[in-house]
């Protein structure tokens, strides 16, 4: 199911985004069954196999500072995860099936892939990923289309179904400026055969305002050489603070973008989403990645985004 590693459709039109980088904006919704069926038909096994890895952010970004008053209970918060409750027998789903591979057509007509994770919420429909997995970021860029999430993707198989996005959400700091400090996003998923995705495969918890220096497991579907996107890989270790960004040693390549950083992994059925894969570093060969960074999860980044989508 997973392995360890050492150390063209037109884009959707963008709903108006405010200038404040900590605010959230969304794509149009996709709920008409004929459109959902068209997205599912679009993603043939051949198109999945040929999808290119996501384009990582190019700007270095700056650690965000809150410009708004945050209620004390939101400065740091923990939301628990949940086990699967229907659609997939619990004996068949586990903490790893909450991770999955993302496929989409970007705003330039290219089919690409990312990674993501289900997150528990009141609506039981949320997948978290990176901002650059849902929107091109910056002037002239737009929302992506044909967006699907495949939990437990394994060598071309889709054991827990193919789930289509109802709506995509991202931070304005990413949408307007491609600032990787805000490179986090959420997708609200359509039900599949009447079942909500978190009910089917379970959902991770989430936390924000947590300290650096957390021991985490980092998951993703690397698709650039020497990997090919067919398997879920992971790294593990203790994060450190590098210019305001959580950082960890790992050699996963492109395509792992958006994959979860899980804290308290293995202690119970689910863990806590601590950050997501955003940007990798190599020197000088891009196939020899040696570390990753993710956006720091504060209320301005992950917290307010979660509160925006949690009841959908």
mmCIF file with all atom_site columns, N, CA and C in Angstrom, residues 205-244:
data_model
loop_
_atom_site.group_PDB
_atom_site.id
_atom_site.type_symbol
_atom_site.label_atom_id
_atom_site.label_alt_id
_atom_site.label_comp_id
_atom_site.label_asym_id
_atom_site.label_entity_id
_atom_site.label_seq_id
_atom_site.pdbx_PDB_ins_code
_atom_site.Cartn_x
_atom_site.Cartn_y
_atom_site.Cartn_z
_atom_site.occupancy
_atom_site.B_iso_or_equiv
_atom_site.pdbx_formal_charge
_atom_site.auth_seq_id
_atom_site.auth_comp_id
_atom_site.auth_asym_id
_atom_site.auth_atom_id
_atom_site.pdbx_PDB_model_num
ATOM 1   N N  . UNK A 1 205 ? -7.517 14.313 12.097  1.00 0.00 ? 205 UNK A N  1
ATOM 2   C CA . UNK A 1 205 ? -7.746 15.539 12.834  1.00 0.00 ? 205 UNK A CA 1
ATOM 3   C C  . UNK A 1 205 ? -6.903 16.657 12.239  1.00 0.00 ? 205 UNK A C  1
ATOM 4   N N  . UNK A 1 206 ? -6.994 17.837 12.833  1.00 0.00 ? 206 UNK A N  1
ATOM 5   C CA . UNK A 1 206 ? -6.188 18.967 12.385  1.00 0.00 ? 206 UNK A CA 1
ATOM 6   C C  . UNK A 1 206 ? -5.873 19.834 13.588  1.00 0.00 ? 206 UNK A C  1
ATOM 7   N N  . UNK A 1 207 ? -4.708 20.481 13.550  1.00 0.00 ? 207 UNK A N  1
ATOM 8   C CA . UNK A 1 207 ? -4.352 21.405 14.620  1.00 0.00 ? 207 UNK A CA 1
ATOM 9   C C  . UNK A 1 207 ? -3.634 22.609 14.022  1.00 0.00 ? 207 UNK A C  1
ATOM 10  N N  . UNK A 1 208 ? -3.750 23.739 14.700  1.00 0.00 ? 208 UNK A N  1
ATOM 11  C CA . UNK A 1 208 ? -2.974 24.910 14.293  1.00 0.00 ? 208 UNK A CA 1
ATOM 12  C C  . UNK A 1 208 ? -2.528 25.653 15.547  1.00 0.00 ? 208 UNK A C  1
ATOM 13  N N  . UNK A 1 209 ? -1.518 26.511 15.358  1.00 0.00 ? 209 UNK A N  1
ATOM 14  C CA . UNK A 1 209 ? -0.904 27.190 16.498  1.00 0.00 ? 209 UNK A CA 1
ATOM 15  C C  . UNK A 1 209 ? 0.001  26.280 17.305  1.00 0.00 ? 209 UNK A C  1
ATOM 16  N N  . UNK A 1 210 ? 0.369  25.133 16.753  1.00 0.00 ? 210 UNK A N  1
ATOM 17  C CA . UNK A 1 210 ? 1.229  24.175 17.457  1.00 0.00 ? 210 UNK A CA 1
ATOM 18  C C  . UNK A 1 210 ? 2.687  24.618 17.347  1.00 0.00 ? 210 UNK A C  1
ATOM 19  N N  . UNK A 1 211 ? 3.534  24.213 18.271  1.00 0.00 ? 211 UNK A N  1
ATOM 20  C CA . UNK A 1 211 ? 4.944  24.627 18.218  1.00 0.00 ? 211 UNK A CA 1
ATOM 21  C C  . UNK A 1 211 ? 5.707  23.913 17.111  1.00 0.00 ? 211 UNK A C  1
ATOM 22  N N  . UNK A 1 212 ? 6.823  24.500 16.711  1.00 0.00 ? 212 UNK A N  1
ATOM 23  C CA . UNK A 1 212 ? 7.763  23.810 15.832  1.00 0.00 ? 212 UNK A CA 1
ATOM 24  C C  . UNK A 1 212 ? 8.409  22.675 16.626  1.00 0.00 ? 212 UNK A C  1
ATOM 25  N N  . UNK A 1 213 ? 9.167  21.853 15.929  1.00 0.00 ? 213 UNK A N  1
ATOM 26  C CA . UNK A 1 213 ? 9.838  20.758 16.610  1.00 0.00 ? 213 UNK A CA 1
ATOM 27  C C  . UNK A 1 213 ? 8.923  19.583 16.879  1.00 0.00 ? 213 UNK A C  1
ATOM 28  N N  . UNK A 1 214 ? 7.904  19.398 16.026  1.00 0.00 ? 214 UNK A N  1
ATOM 29  C CA . UNK A 1 214 ? 6.982  18.273 16.186  1.00 0.00 ? 214 UNK A CA 1
ATOM 30  C C  . UNK A 1 214 ? 7.536  17.048 15.469  1.00 0.00 ? 214 UNK A C  1
ATOM 31  N N  . UNK A 1 215 ? 7.281  15.892 16.036  1.00 0.00 ? 215 UNK A N  1
ATOM 32  C CA . UNK A 1 215 ? 7.656  14.634 15.378  1.00 0.00 ? 215 UNK A CA 1
ATOM 33  C C  . UNK A 1 215 ? 6.494  14.243 14.476  1.00 0.00 ? 215 UNK A C  1
ATOM 34  N N  . UNK A 1 216 ? 6.736  14.177 13.181  1.00 0.00 ? 216 UNK A N  1
ATOM 35  C CA . UNK A 1 216 ? 5.647  13.946 12.230  1.00 0.00 ? 216 UNK A CA 1
ATOM 36  C C  . UNK A 1 216 ? 5.994  12.852 11.233  1.00 0.00 ? 216 UNK A C  1
ATOM 37  N N  . UNK A 1 217 ? 4.938  12.295 10.641  1.00 0.00 ? 217 UNK A N  1
ATOM 38  C CA . UNK A 1 217 ? 5.049  11.457 9.449   1.00 0.00 ? 217 UNK A CA 1
ATOM 39  C C  . UNK A 1 217 ? 4.510  12.271 8.289   1.00 0.00 ? 217 UNK A C  1
ATOM 40  N N  . UNK A 1 218 ? 5.243  12.240 7.191   1.00 0.00 ? 218 UNK A N  1
ATOM 41  C CA . UNK A 1 218 ? 4.934  13.042 6.013   1.00 0.00 ? 218 UNK A CA 1
ATOM 42  C C  . UNK A 1 218 ? 4.617  12.097 4.856   1.00 0.00 ? 218 UNK A C  1
ATOM 43  N N  . UNK A 1 219 ? 3.415  12.226 4.278   1.00 0.00 ? 219 UNK A N  1
ATOM 44  C CA . UNK A 1 219 ? 2.971  11.304 3.237   1.00 0.00 ? 219 UNK A CA 1
ATOM 45  C C  . UNK A 1 219 ? 2.837  12.013 1.886   1.00 0.00 ? 219 UNK A C  1
ATOM 46  N N  . UNK A 1 220 ? 2.931  11.237 0.827   1.00 0.00 ? 220 UNK A N  1
ATOM 47  C CA . UNK A 1 220 ? 2.713  11.793 -0.498  1.00 0.00 ? 220 UNK A CA 1
ATOM 48  C C  . UNK A 1 220 ? 2.915  10.754 -1.588  1.00 0.00 ? 220 UNK A C  1
ATOM 49  N N  . UNK A 1 221 ? 2.524  11.154 -2.789  1.00 0.00 ? 221 UNK A N  1
ATOM 50  C CA . UNK A 1 221 ? 2.684  10.324 -3.988  1.00 0.00 ? 221 UNK A CA 1
ATOM 51  C C  . UNK A 1 221 ? 3.702  10.989 -4.916  1.00 0.00 ? 221 UNK A C  1
ATOM 52  N N  . UNK A 1 222 ? 4.998  10.840 -4.643  1.00 0.00 ? 222 UNK A N  1
ATOM 53  C CA . UNK A 1 222 ? 6.002  11.445 -5.517  1.00 0.00 ? 222 UNK A CA 1
ATOM 54  C C  . UNK A 1 222 ? 5.922  10.843 -6.924  1.00 0.00 ? 222 UNK A C  1
ATOM 55  N N  . UNK A 1 223 ? 6.010  11.700 -7.935  1.00 0.00 ? 223 UNK A N  1
ATOM 56  C CA . UNK A 1 223 ? 5.841  11.232 -9.314  1.00 0.00 ? 223 UNK A CA 1
ATOM 57  C C  . UNK A 1 223 ? 6.994  11.615 -10.225 1.00 0.00 ? 223 UNK A C  1
ATOM 58  N N  . UNK A 1 224 ? 7.856  12.521 -9.780  1.00 0.00 ? 224 UNK A N  1
ATOM 59  C CA . UNK A 1 224 ? 9.077  12.788 -10.538 1.00 0.00 ? 224 UNK A CA 1
ATOM 60  C C  . UNK A 1 224 ? 10.095 11.698 -10.238 1.00 0.00 ? 224 UNK A C  1
ATOM 61  N N  . UNK A 1 225 ? 11.026 11.434 -11.177 1.00 0.00 ? 225 UNK A N  1
ATOM 62  C CA . UNK A 1 225 ? 12.048 10.408 -10.945 1.00 0.00 ? 225 UNK A CA 1
ATOM 63  C C  . UNK A 1 225 ? 12.778 10.625 -9.618  1.00 0.00 ? 225 UNK A C  1
ATOM 64  N N  . UNK A 1 226 ? 13.116 9.542  -8.919  1.00 0.00 ? 226 UNK A N  1
ATOM 65  C CA . UNK A 1 226 ? 13.052 8.141  -9.356  1.00 0.00 ? 226 UNK A CA 1
ATOM 66  C C  . UNK A 1 226 ? 11.696 7.477  -9.080  1.00 0.00 ? 226 UNK A C  1
ATOM 67  N N  . UNK A 1 227 ? 10.683 8.259  -8.727  1.00 0.00 ? 227 UNK A N  1
ATOM 68  C CA . UNK A 1 227 ? 9.348  7.720  -8.433  1.00 0.00 ? 227 UNK A CA 1
ATOM 69  C C  . UNK A 1 227 ? 8.433  7.897  -9.638  1.00 0.00 ? 227 UNK A C  1
ATOM 70  N N  . UNK A 1 228 ? 7.248  7.257  -9.582  1.00 0.00 ? 228 UNK A N  1
ATOM 71  C CA . UNK A 1 228 ? 6.332  7.369  -10.723 1.00 0.00 ? 228 UNK A CA 1
ATOM 72  C C  . UNK A 1 228 ? 4.887  7.622  -10.303 1.00 0.00 ? 228 UNK A C  1
ATOM 73  N N  . UNK A 1 229 ? 4.658  7.985  -9.031  1.00 0.00 ? 229 UNK A N  1
ATOM 74  C CA . UNK A 1 229 ? 3.315  8.330  -8.586  1.00 0.00 ? 229 UNK A CA 1
ATOM 75  C C  . UNK A 1 229 ? 2.420  7.152  -8.282  1.00 0.00 ? 229 UNK A C  1
ATOM 76  N N  . UNK A 1 230 ? 2.925  5.942  -8.361  1.00 0.00 ? 230 UNK A N  1
ATOM 77  C CA . UNK A 1 230 ? 2.052  4.780  -8.224  1.00 0.00 ? 230 UNK A CA 1
ATOM 78  C C  . UNK A 1 230 ? 1.804  4.367  -6.780  1.00 0.00 ? 230 UNK A C  1
ATOM 79  N N  . UNK A 1 231 ? 2.663  4.806  -5.850  1.00 0.00 ? 231 UNK A N  1
ATOM 80  C CA . UNK A 1 231 ? 2.561  4.352  -4.464  1.00 0.00 ? 231 UNK A CA 1
ATOM 81  C C  . UNK A 1 231 ? 2.615  5.515  -3.490  1.00 0.00 ? 231 UNK A C  1
ATOM 82  N N  . UNK A 1 232 ? 2.001  5.301  -2.330  1.00 0.00 ? 232 UNK A N  1
ATOM 83  C CA . UNK A 1 232 ? 2.071  6.253  -1.229  1.00 0.00 ? 232 UNK A CA 1
ATOM 84  C C  . UNK A 1 232 ? 3.365  6.011  -0.453  1.00 0.00 ? 232 UNK A C  1
ATOM 85  N N  . UNK A 1 233 ? 4.199  7.055  -0.372  1.00 0.00 ? 233 UNK A N  1
ATOM 86  C CA . UNK A 1 233 ? 5.457  6.982  0.374   1.00 0.00 ? 233 UNK A CA 1
ATOM 87  C C  . UNK A 1 233 ? 5.375  7.851  1.622   1.00 0.00 ? 233 UNK A C  1
ATOM 88  N N  . UNK A 1 234 ? 6.322  7.637  2.525   1.00 0.00 ? 234 UNK A N  1
ATOM 89  C CA . UNK A 1 234 ? 6.373  8.521  3.688   1.00 0.00 ? 234 UNK A CA 1
ATOM 90  C C  . UNK A 1 234 ? 7.801  8.736  4.153   1.00 0.00 ? 234 UNK A C  1
ATOM 91  N N  . UNK A 1 235 ? 7.984  9.862  4.828   1.00 0.00 ? 235 UNK A N  1
ATOM 92  C CA . UNK A 1 235 ? 9.191  10.164 5.586   1.00 0.00 ? 235 UNK A CA 1
ATOM 93  C C  . UNK A 1 235 ? 8.747  10.436 7.024   1.00 0.00 ? 235 UNK A C  1
ATOM 94  N N  . UNK A 1 236 ? 9.689  10.462 7.939   1.00 0.00 ? 236 UNK A N  1
ATOM 95  C CA . UNK A 1 236 ? 9.347  10.809 9.318   1.00 0.00 ? 236 UNK A CA 1
ATOM 96  C C  . UNK A 1 236 ? 10.537 11.461 9.990   1.00 0.00 ? 236 UNK A C  1
ATOM 97  N N  . UNK A 1 237 ? 10.233 12.249 11.008  1.00 0.00 ? 237 UNK A N  1
ATOM 98  C CA . UNK A 1 237 ? 11.294 12.932 11.733  1.00 0.00 ? 237 UNK A CA 1
ATOM 99  C C  . UNK A 1 237 ? 10.737 14.138 12.459  1.00 0.00 ? 237 UNK A C  1
ATOM 100 N N  . UNK A 1 238 ? 11.631 14.910 13.053  1.00 0.00 ? 238 UNK A N  1
ATOM 101 C CA . UNK A 1 238 ? 11.263 16.089 13.822  1.00 0.00 ? 238 UNK A CA 1
ATOM 102 C C  . UNK A 1 238 ? 11.426 17.336 12.963  1.00 0.00 ? 238 UNK A C  1
ATOM 103 N N  . UNK A 1 239 ? 10.402 18.160 12.916  1.00 0.00 ? 239 UNK A N  1
ATOM 104 C CA . UNK A 1 239 ? 10.452 19.389 12.131  1.00 0.00 ? 239 UNK A CA 1
ATOM 105 C C  . UNK A 1 239 ? 11.309 20.429 12.835  1.00 0.00 ? 239 UNK A C  1
ATOM 106 N N  . UNK A 1 240 ? 11.792 21.391 12.045  1.00 0.00 ? 240 UNK A N  1
ATOM 107 C CA . UNK A 1 240 ? 12.456 22.543 12.646  1.00 0.00 ? 240 UNK A CA 1
ATOM 108 C C  . UNK A 1 240 ? 11.971 23.807 11.952  1.00 0.00 ? 240 UNK A C  1
ATOM 109 N N  . UNK A 1 241 ? 12.202 24.934 12.589  1.00 0.00 ? 241 UNK A N  1
ATOM 110 C CA . UNK A 1 241 ? 11.763 26.235 12.100  1.00 0.00 ? 241 UNK A CA 1
ATOM 111 C C  . UNK A 1 241 ? 12.849 26.818 11.210  1.00 0.00 ? 241 UNK A C  1
ATOM 112 N N  . UNK A 1 242 ? 12.518 27.023 9.944   1.00 0.00 ? 242 UNK A N  1
ATOM 113 C CA . UNK A 1 242 ? 13.448 27.641 9.010   1.00 0.00 ? 242 UNK A CA 1
ATOM 114 C C  . UNK A 1 242 ? 12.750 28.847 8.391   1.00 0.00 ? 242 UNK A C  1
ATOM 115 N N  . UNK A 1 243 ? 13.063 30.028 8.922   1.00 0.00 ? 243 UNK A N  1
ATOM 116 C CA . UNK A 1 243 ? 12.456 31.285 8.455   1.00 0.00 ? 243 UNK A CA 1
ATOM 117 C C  . UNK A 1 243 ? 10.938 31.281 8.579   1.00 0.00 ? 243 UNK A C  1
ATOM 118 N N  . UNK A 1 244 ? 10.447 30.663 9.619   1.00 0.00 ? 244 UNK A N  1
ATOM 119 C CA . UNK A 1 244 ? 9.007  30.643 9.863   1.00 0.00 ? 244 UNK A CA 1
ATOM 120 C C  . UNK A 1 244 ? 8.271  29.486 9.245   1.00 0.00 ? 244 UNK A C  1
#
